[in-house]
Coordinates of C-alpha atoms in Angstrom, one line a residue:
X7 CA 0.0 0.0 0.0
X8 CA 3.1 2.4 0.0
X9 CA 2.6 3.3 -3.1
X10 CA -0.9 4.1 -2.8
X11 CA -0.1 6.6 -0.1
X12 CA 2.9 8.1 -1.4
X13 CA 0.6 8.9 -5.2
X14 CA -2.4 9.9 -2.7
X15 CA -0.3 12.4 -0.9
X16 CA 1.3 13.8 -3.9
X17 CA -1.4 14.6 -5.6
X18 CA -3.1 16.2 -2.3
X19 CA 0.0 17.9 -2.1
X20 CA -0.4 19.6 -5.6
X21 CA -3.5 20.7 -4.8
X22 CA -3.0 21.8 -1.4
X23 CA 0.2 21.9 -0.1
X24 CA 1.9 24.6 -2.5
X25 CA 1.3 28.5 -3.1
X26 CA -2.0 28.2 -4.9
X27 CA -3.3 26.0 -2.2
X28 CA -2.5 28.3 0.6
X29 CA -3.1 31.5 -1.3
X30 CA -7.2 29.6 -1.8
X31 CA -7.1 28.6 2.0
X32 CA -6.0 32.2 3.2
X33 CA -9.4 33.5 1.8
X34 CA -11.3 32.0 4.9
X35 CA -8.6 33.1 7.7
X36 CA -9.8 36.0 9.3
X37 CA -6.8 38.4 9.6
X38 CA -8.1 39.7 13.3
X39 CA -6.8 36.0 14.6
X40 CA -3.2 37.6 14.2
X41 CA -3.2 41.4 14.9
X42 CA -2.5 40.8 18.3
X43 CA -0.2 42.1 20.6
X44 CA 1.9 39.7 22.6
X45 CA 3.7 41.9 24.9
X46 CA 4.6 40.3 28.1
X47 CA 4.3 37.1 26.5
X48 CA 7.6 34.5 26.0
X49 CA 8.2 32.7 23.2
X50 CA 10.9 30.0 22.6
X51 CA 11.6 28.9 18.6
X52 CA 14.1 26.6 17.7
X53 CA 16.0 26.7 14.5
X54 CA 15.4 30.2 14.1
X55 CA 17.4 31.9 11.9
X56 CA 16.4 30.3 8.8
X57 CA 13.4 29.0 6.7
X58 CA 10.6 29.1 8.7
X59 CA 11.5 29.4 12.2
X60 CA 12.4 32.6 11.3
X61 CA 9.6 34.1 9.7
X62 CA 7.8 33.3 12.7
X63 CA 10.5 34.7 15.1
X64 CA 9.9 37.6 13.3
X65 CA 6.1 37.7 13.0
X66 CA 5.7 37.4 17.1
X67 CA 9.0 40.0 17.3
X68 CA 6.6 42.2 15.3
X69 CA 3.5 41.7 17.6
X70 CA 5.9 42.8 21.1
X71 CA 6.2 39.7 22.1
X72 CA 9.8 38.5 24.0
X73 CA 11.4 36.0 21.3
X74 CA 14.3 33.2 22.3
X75 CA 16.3 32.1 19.4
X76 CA 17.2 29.0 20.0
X77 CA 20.3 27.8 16.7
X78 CA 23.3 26.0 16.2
X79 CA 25.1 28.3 14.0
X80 CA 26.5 31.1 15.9
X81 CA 27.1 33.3 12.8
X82 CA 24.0 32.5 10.8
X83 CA 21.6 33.2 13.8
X84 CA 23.6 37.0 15.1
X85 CA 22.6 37.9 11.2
X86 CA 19.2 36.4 11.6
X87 CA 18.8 38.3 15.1
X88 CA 20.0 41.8 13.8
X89 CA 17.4 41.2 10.8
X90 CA 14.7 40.6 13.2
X91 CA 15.5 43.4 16.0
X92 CA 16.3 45.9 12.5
X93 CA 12.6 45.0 11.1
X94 CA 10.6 45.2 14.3
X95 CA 12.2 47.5 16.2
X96 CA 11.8 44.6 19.4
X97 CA 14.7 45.0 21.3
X98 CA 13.4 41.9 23.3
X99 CA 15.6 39.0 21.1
X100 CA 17.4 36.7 22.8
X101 CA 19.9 34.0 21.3
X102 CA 20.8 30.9 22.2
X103 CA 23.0 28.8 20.6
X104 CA 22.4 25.0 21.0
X105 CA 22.3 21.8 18.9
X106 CA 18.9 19.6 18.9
X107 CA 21.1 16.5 17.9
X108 CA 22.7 16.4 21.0
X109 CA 20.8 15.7 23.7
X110 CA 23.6 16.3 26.6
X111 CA 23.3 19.9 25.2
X112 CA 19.9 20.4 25.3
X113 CA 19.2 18.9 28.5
X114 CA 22.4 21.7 30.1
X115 CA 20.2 24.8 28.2
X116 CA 16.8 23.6 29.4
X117 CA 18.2 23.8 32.9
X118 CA 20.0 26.7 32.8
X119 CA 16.6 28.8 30.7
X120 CA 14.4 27.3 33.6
X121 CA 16.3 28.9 35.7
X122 CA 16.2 32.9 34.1
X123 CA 13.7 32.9 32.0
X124 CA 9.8 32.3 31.9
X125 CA 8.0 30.5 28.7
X126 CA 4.4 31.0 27.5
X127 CA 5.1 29.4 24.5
X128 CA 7.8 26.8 22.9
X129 CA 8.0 26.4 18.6
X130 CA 9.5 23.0 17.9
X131 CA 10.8 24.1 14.4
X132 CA 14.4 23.0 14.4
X133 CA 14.9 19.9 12.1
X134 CA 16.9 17.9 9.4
X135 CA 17.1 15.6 6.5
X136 CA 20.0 13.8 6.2
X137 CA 19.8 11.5 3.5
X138 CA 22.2 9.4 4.4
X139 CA 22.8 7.3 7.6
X140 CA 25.0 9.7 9.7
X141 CA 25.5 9.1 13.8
X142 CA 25.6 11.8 16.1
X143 CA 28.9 11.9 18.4
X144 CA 26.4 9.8 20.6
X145 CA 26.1 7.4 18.4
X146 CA 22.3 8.2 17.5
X147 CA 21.0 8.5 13.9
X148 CA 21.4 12.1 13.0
X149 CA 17.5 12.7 11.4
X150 CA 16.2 10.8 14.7
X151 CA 18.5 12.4 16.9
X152 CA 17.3 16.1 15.4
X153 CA 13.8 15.7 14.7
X154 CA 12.2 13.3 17.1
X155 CA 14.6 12.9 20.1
X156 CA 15.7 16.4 20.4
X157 CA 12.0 17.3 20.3
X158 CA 11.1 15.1 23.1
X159 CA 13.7 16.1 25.1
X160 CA 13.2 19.9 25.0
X161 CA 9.7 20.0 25.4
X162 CA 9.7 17.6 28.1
X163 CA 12.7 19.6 29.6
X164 CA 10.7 23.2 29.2
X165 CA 7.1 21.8 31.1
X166 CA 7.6 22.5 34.0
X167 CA 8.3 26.1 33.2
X168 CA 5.2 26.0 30.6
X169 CA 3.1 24.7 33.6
X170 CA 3.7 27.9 35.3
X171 CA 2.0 30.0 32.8
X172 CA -2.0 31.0 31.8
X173 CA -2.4 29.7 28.3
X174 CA 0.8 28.3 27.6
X175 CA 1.3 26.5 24.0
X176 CA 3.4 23.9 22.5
X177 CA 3.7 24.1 18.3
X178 CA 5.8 21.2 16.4
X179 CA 6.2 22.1 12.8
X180 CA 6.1 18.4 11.4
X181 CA 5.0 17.8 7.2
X182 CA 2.7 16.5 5.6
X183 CA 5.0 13.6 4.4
X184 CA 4.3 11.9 7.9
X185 CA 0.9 11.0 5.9
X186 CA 2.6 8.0 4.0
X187 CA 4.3 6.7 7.0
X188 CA 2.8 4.3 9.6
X189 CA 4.6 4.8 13.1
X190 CA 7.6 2.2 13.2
X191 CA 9.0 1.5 16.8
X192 CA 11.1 -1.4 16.1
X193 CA 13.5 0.8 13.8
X194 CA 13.7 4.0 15.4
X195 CA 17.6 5.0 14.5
X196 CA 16.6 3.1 10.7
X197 CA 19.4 0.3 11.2
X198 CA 17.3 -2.3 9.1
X199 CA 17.4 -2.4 5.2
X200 CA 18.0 0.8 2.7
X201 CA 18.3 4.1 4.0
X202 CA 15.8 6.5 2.5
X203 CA 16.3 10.1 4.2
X204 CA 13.2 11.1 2.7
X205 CA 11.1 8.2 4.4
X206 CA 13.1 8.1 7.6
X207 CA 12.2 12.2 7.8
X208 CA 8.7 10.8 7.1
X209 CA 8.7 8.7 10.0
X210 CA 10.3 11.3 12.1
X211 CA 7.0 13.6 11.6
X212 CA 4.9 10.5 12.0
X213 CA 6.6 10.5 15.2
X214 CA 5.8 14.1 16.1
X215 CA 1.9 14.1 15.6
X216 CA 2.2 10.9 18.1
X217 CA 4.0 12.7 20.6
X218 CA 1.4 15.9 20.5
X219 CA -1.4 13.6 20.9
X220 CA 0.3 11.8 24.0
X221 CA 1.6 15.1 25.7
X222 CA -2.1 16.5 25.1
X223 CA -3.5 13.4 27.3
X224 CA -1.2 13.9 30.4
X225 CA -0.6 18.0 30.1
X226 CA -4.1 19.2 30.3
X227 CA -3.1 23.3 30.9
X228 CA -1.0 23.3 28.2
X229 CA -2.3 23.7 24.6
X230 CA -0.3 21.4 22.3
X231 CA -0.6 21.3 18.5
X232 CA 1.3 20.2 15.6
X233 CA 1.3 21.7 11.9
X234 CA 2.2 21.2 8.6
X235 CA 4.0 24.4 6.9
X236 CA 2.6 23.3 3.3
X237 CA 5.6 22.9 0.5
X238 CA 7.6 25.9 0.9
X239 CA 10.8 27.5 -0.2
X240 CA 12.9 27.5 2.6
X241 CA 16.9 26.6 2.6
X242 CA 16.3 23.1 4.2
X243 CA 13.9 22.2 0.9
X244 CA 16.4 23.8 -1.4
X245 CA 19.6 21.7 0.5
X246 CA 18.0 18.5 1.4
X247 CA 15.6 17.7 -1.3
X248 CA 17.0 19.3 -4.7
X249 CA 15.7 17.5 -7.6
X250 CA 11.4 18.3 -5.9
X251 CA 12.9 21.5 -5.0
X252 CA 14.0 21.9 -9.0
X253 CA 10.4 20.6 -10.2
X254 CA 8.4 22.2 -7.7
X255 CA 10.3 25.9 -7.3
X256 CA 8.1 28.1 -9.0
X257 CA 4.8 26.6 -7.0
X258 CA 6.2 26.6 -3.6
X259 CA 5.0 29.2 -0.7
X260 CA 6.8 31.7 0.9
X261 CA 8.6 31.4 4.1
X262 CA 5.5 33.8 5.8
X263 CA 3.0 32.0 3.9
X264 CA 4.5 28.4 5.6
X265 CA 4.8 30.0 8.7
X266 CA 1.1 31.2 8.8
X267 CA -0.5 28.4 10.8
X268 CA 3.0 28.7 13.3
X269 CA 1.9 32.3 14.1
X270 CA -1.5 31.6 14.1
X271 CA -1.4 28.8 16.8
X272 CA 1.4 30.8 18.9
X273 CA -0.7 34.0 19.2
X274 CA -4.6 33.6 18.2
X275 CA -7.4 33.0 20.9
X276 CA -8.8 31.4 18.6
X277 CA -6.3 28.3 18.3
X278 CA -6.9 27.5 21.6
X279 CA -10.7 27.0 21.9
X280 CA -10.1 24.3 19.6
X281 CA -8.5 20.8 21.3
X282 CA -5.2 20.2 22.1
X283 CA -3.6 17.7 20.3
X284 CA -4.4 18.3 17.0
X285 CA -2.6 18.7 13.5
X286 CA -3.3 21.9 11.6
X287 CA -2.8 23.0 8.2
X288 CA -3.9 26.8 7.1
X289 CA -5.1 27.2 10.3
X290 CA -7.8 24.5 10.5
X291 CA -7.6 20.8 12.4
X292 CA -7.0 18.4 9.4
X293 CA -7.1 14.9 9.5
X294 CA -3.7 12.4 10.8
X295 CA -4.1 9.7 8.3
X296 CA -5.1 9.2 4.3
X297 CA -8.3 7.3 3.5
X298 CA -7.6 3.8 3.5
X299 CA -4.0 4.3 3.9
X300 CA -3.4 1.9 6.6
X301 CA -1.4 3.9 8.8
X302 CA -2.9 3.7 12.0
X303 CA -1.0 2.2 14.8
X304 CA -2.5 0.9 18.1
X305 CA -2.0 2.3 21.4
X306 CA 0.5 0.5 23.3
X307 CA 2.9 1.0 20.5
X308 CA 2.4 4.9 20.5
X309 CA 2.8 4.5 24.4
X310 CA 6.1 2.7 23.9
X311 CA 7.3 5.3 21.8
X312 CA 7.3 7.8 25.0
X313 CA 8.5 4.8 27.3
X314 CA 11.3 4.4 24.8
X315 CA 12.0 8.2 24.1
X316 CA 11.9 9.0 27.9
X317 CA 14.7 6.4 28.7
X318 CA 16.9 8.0 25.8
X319 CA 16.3 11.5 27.4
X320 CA 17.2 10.0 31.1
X321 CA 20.0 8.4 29.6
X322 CA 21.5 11.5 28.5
X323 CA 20.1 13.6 31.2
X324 CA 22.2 11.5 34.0
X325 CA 25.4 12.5 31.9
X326 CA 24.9 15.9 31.2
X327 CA 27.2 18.3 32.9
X328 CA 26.4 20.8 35.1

């Protein structure tokens, strides 16, 4: 049936996932949901100063609110910060320069940000392709490592200061590719057979809607939700996936038009009064699985996942310094 999924979602993609589709959607958003003003309000994004983590950085800078970049690349994310503070005139920028593939690093930053800072709201942006089987200097699969276990270990890390806060939100930006991918615990680090970035990325977002759903059960004060940014032109599309990124160029969305739902469920009342837990696209809950796609997976295996995730994280935690 992979194949049946993989057409299914490419031709939903087509219709939906690329400028047109978004510029048709965007006719229904009601542009009061976003002309807010957040000031007073923290907001945590990771992989900031690119793509769109950035163009959300920027939208909430522009709205007052207190922004923490968190990015790897020391030199990439002080331009990406001066652009930000230059455009909004938000003096309130903060950076912080950490790597989600390394868990021993994220675990020392959550502890020290609990610490001196507060957080109303945490963007899970921050993620890779790598197309072919890398290992971290921990010996985890790099696209794991980034995407799914760095995830899980930041957000766990960062609820306790969440907890703290009146109508505090967690955001994962995930993909729509996660739609051709049943979840898969018994290869988590993709050991077994060929290597397909593109799938194992797949999987990794699979893994993010599945996390949402379970941190929505057993954090009821915090609003979580997980998105799909739509096919758009950022530099991780035009790096990791060059040949769809050649076909697809002149129909993909903008960096603010992907980041639309980001904002949208960071800032808007009106994100909240729907429930937690669920996976947006252009602003509206959509659905977690294709029609007949077989990608359902029972309970005790999405509650393994966490059992499985949480030992990683304590793992790493109990070796951290400091």
């Amino acid at each position: 049936m992979s194949w049946y999924r993989n057409a299914v979602w490419f031709v939903k993609g087509l219709r939906e996932y690329t400028r047109s589709g978004y510029e048709s959607a965007s006719k229904n958003f009601n542009p009061a949901d976003v002309e807010v003003n957040v000031a007073g309000r923290s907001f945590l994004v990771t992989g900031a100063n690119s793509g769109i983590g950035k163009a959300t950085a920027k939208e909430i800078a522009r709205r007052g609110g207190t922004v923490h970049l968190v990015c790897r690349n020391k030199e990439r994310a002080e331009v990406a910060k001066g652009e930000i503070v230059t455009e909004t005139g938000n003096q309130n920028i903060f950076l912080h320069i950490v790597d989600i593939s390394n868990p021993k690093e994220i675990w020392k930053f959550a502890e020290k940000f609990k610490n001196e800072h507060k957080l109303h709201v945490l963007v899970n942006n921050a993620g890779c392709m790598v197309n072919n089987r890398e290992l971290t200097e921990d010996g985890l699969e790099k696209n794991f490592a980034t995407n799914t276990l760095g995830t899980y270990i930041l957000t766990t890390a960062l609820l306790p200061l969440l907890e703290k806060e009146a109508d505090a939100r967690v955001i994962t930006v995930s993909s729509g590719g996660m739609l051709v991918q049943k979840l898969n615990i018994s290869d988590l680090q993709s050991g077994n057979g060929t290597f397909d970035g593109t799938m194992v990325y797949a999987q990794n977002k699979r893994q993010q809607v599945v996390l949402t759903e379970q941190w929505a059960k057993a954090h009821r004060n915090i609003h979580f939700s997980v998105m799909h940014p739509g096919w758009a032109d950022t530099p991780a599309v035009r790096s990791s996936m060059p040949d769809f990124y050649q076909k697809m160029k002149n129909t993909l969305r903008t960096e603010a038009q992907g980041a639309d739902t980001v904002l949208w469920l960071a800032v808007s009342s009106e994100a909240t009064k729907l429930p937690s837990g669920l996976f947006f696209q252009d602003r509206q809950p959509v659905p977690t699985h294709l029609p007949l796609a077989s990608t359902h997976s029972p309970p005790e295996d999405e509650e393994k996942l966490m059992e499985v995730l949480e030992e990683f994280s304590q793992k790493f935690k109990s070796t951290s310094p400091g």
